[in-house]
Amino acid sequence: MNRSGARAVLELVRKELAQFRRDRLMMVIILVSPVMQLTILGLAANFDLQEMPLVVFDRDGSEESRALTERFFLGDEFRRAPVPVHEGELERMVDRGDASAVAVVPERFSADLARGTMPELQFVVDGSEAIAAGLAARVASRIVADFTADYLGQAGTRTETVTADISVLYNPTLESRKFFVPGILALVLMVITMLLTSIAIVKEKENGTLEQLIVSPLRPRQIILGKLLPFAGVGFLDMLLVLGVAVFGFGVVPAGSVALLLVLSLLFILTTLGLGLFISTVSATQQQAMMTAMLFVMMPMMFLSGFVFPIENMPEVVQWLTYLLPLRYYFTIIRGIFLRGVGMEVLWPQALGLFVFGITFLAISAARFRKRLD
């Protein structure tokens, strides 16, 4: 592209930016919406077990059973629910929602401990919330096992047990927020860049301003560059905003290179801009562009890219389909940098995949857009 062509593209970029500044709603969408989305979703996306109402019904009434009861409430996983007078009330408490979990300490609990045997406790949990129920069962099992081991050790009772020294890499406290906040960052970046690009271009078609560009001396590739470059800048600005919220708002600091994260995010923005441009070529109205982006692009990416469900748990056919989703590669990149602190020597296959997707989507979309202009 010669100097005059570059100047024409620059003028078109300036026109787009000036239009952004005049449109107050667009400025709110660009600057405020990403921060609000990451903040709200980051606060809501918490799968850690906290303050589950638990009632412990102690049939034994011994010093040991009372000590075990206290163990359940030392952390913030469970909170005390009122203990009913009659054991028959326990199930009704769960039905009414007064308790989400019930632990029944059996009779002769202390006597079994004194003999060095493992008492059997009954633990019932509301399974209508499957994730919380699974976490509660695991936490309760750990509490009982730790209490029993401590008691038998203090009593000097010899037990033949097998222990495991378990270490958790990259997220030792297993905080779900450290897993979900980087994923939400990727989703916000995808939604903003893709929707803004597709809706803004379709809006110009509806208003007739795109036809004015068609009859201008500008070439199709200059129009495409002039349209996409402002949105690339907007996407990069939003990336910096939501990265700031993740670091200073949630304390989720990248363990790896921030510079590498920003560079590879530009590859992802390249892909989402291509998708947004393609959606604008197949949509006649802004409503069509929004519905097409939501139903055919964003929702499949959200559910099949590993953000909601582990890809390993999906059927094999679906697992192969996920390789066609750019968001899968970006999730691997962003979590690799945030949590594992890895570099390009590990992430180059994902970076190459995003580059190929970006070039392919932009080429196809630009060809369709050029035909519209011709």
XYZ file of N, CA and C in Angstrom, residues 46-56 69 72-82 93-94 97-103 123-140 143:
153
model
N -17.944 -18.711 41.451
C -17.183 -19.225 42.587
C -17.747 -20.588 42.960
N -16.987 -21.632 42.684
C -17.442 -22.986 42.956
C -16.798 -23.567 44.210
N -16.191 -22.695 45.027
C -15.658 -23.165 46.294
C -16.808 -23.371 47.277
N -16.662 -24.383 48.144
C -17.697 -24.662 49.141
C -17.591 -23.649 50.271
N -18.654 -22.885 50.485
C -18.640 -21.862 51.519
C -19.992 -21.808 52.220
N -19.938 -21.882 53.541
C -21.112 -21.642 54.386
C -22.306 -22.535 54.030
N -22.067 -23.791 53.697
C -23.195 -24.707 53.472
C -23.833 -25.047 54.821
N -25.148 -24.876 54.962
C -25.800 -25.194 56.247
C -25.768 -26.703 56.527
N -25.151 -27.081 57.641
C -24.964 -28.480 58.012
C -25.512 -28.695 59.412
N -26.290 -29.757 59.591
C -26.746 -30.149 60.918
C -26.060 -31.464 61.283
N -25.433 -31.495 62.446
C -24.763 -32.690 62.948
C -25.622 -33.261 64.071
N -17.806 -32.931 65.973
C -18.779 -31.930 65.542
C -18.117 -30.568 65.367
N -16.164 -29.950 62.067
C -16.898 -29.595 60.855
C -16.995 -28.085 60.649
N -16.907 -27.335 61.745
C -17.171 -25.898 61.650
C -15.934 -25.043 61.923
N -14.760 -25.667 61.887
C -13.540 -24.892 62.058
C -13.243 -24.029 60.843
N -13.542 -24.531 59.663
C -13.343 -23.761 58.442
C -14.608 -23.016 58.051
N -14.610 -22.486 56.823
C -15.784 -21.763 56.336
C -16.585 -22.589 55.329
N -16.286 -23.910 55.257
C -17.048 -24.740 54.316
C -18.481 -24.973 54.801
N -18.653 -25.162 56.103
C -19.979 -25.437 56.659
C -20.320 -24.395 57.721
N -21.601 -24.152 57.876
C -22.093 -23.350 59.006
C -23.164 -24.152 59.739
N -23.321 -23.849 61.007
C -24.231 -24.625 61.845
C -25.687 -24.388 61.452
N -26.417 -25.483 61.322
C -27.872 -25.421 61.186
C -28.477 -25.916 62.493
N -29.668 -25.445 62.869
C -30.279 -25.871 64.142
C -30.447 -27.392 64.205
N -35.920 -31.100 57.247
C -35.078 -29.905 57.226
C -34.417 -29.723 55.863
N -33.961 -30.844 55.287
C -33.363 -30.771 53.954
C -34.422 -30.412 52.918
N -35.074 -26.772 53.000
C -33.918 -25.939 52.736
C -33.266 -25.373 53.967
N -33.699 -25.793 55.165
C -33.059 -25.331 56.398
C -31.649 -25.899 56.545
N -31.394 -27.027 55.927
C -30.064 -27.636 55.941
C -29.809 -28.238 54.562
N -28.584 -28.093 54.096
C -28.210 -28.698 52.820
C -27.461 -30.012 53.004
N -27.000 -30.267 54.226
C -26.278 -31.505 54.514
C -26.553 -31.926 55.949
N -26.526 -33.233 56.172
C -26.794 -33.813 57.494
C -25.707 -34.847 57.785
N -25.112 -34.749 58.964
C -24.148 -35.755 59.432
C -24.699 -36.386 60.705
N -23.584 -39.508 56.204
C -23.536 -38.132 55.707
C -24.490 -38.036 54.521
N -25.491 -37.189 54.643
C -26.501 -37.008 53.610
C -26.417 -35.579 53.111
N -26.407 -35.395 51.807
C -26.278 -34.059 51.237
C -27.307 -33.874 50.124
N -27.808 -32.671 49.987
C -28.783 -32.334 48.958
C -28.118 -32.370 47.592
N -28.524 -33.316 46.745
C -27.904 -33.487 45.433
C -28.504 -32.644 44.343
N -29.480 -31.769 44.657
C -30.040 -30.918 43.612
C -29.017 -29.902 43.112
N -28.015 -29.591 43.953
C -26.870 -28.786 43.524
C -25.679 -29.731 43.440
N -25.488 -30.306 42.259
C -24.554 -31.422 42.127
C -23.119 -31.035 42.468
N -22.670 -29.864 42.017
C -21.279 -29.473 42.256
C -21.030 -29.265 43.743
N -21.935 -28.522 44.394
C -21.784 -28.281 45.830
C -21.889 -29.582 46.615
N -22.767 -30.496 46.178
C -22.923 -31.769 46.884
C -21.640 -32.592 46.812
N -21.026 -32.643 45.641
C -19.777 -33.384 45.503
C -18.664 -32.796 46.349
N -18.570 -31.467 46.369
C -17.560 -30.825 47.204
C -17.807 -31.101 48.685
N -19.084 -31.029 49.102
C -19.408 -31.262 50.516
C -19.046 -32.678 50.941
N -19.332 -33.647 50.086
C -19.010 -35.031 50.421
C -17.503 -35.233 50.580
N -16.724 -34.616 49.686
C -15.269 -34.758 49.780
C -14.713 -34.051 51.022
N -15.233 -32.858 51.307
C -14.751 -32.130 52.481
C -15.110 -32.876 53.758
N -16.343 -33.408 53.831
C -16.750 -34.150 55.028
C -15.897 -35.401 55.215
N -12.553 -34.331 56.636
C -12.634 -33.924 58.044
C -12.696 -35.145 58.953
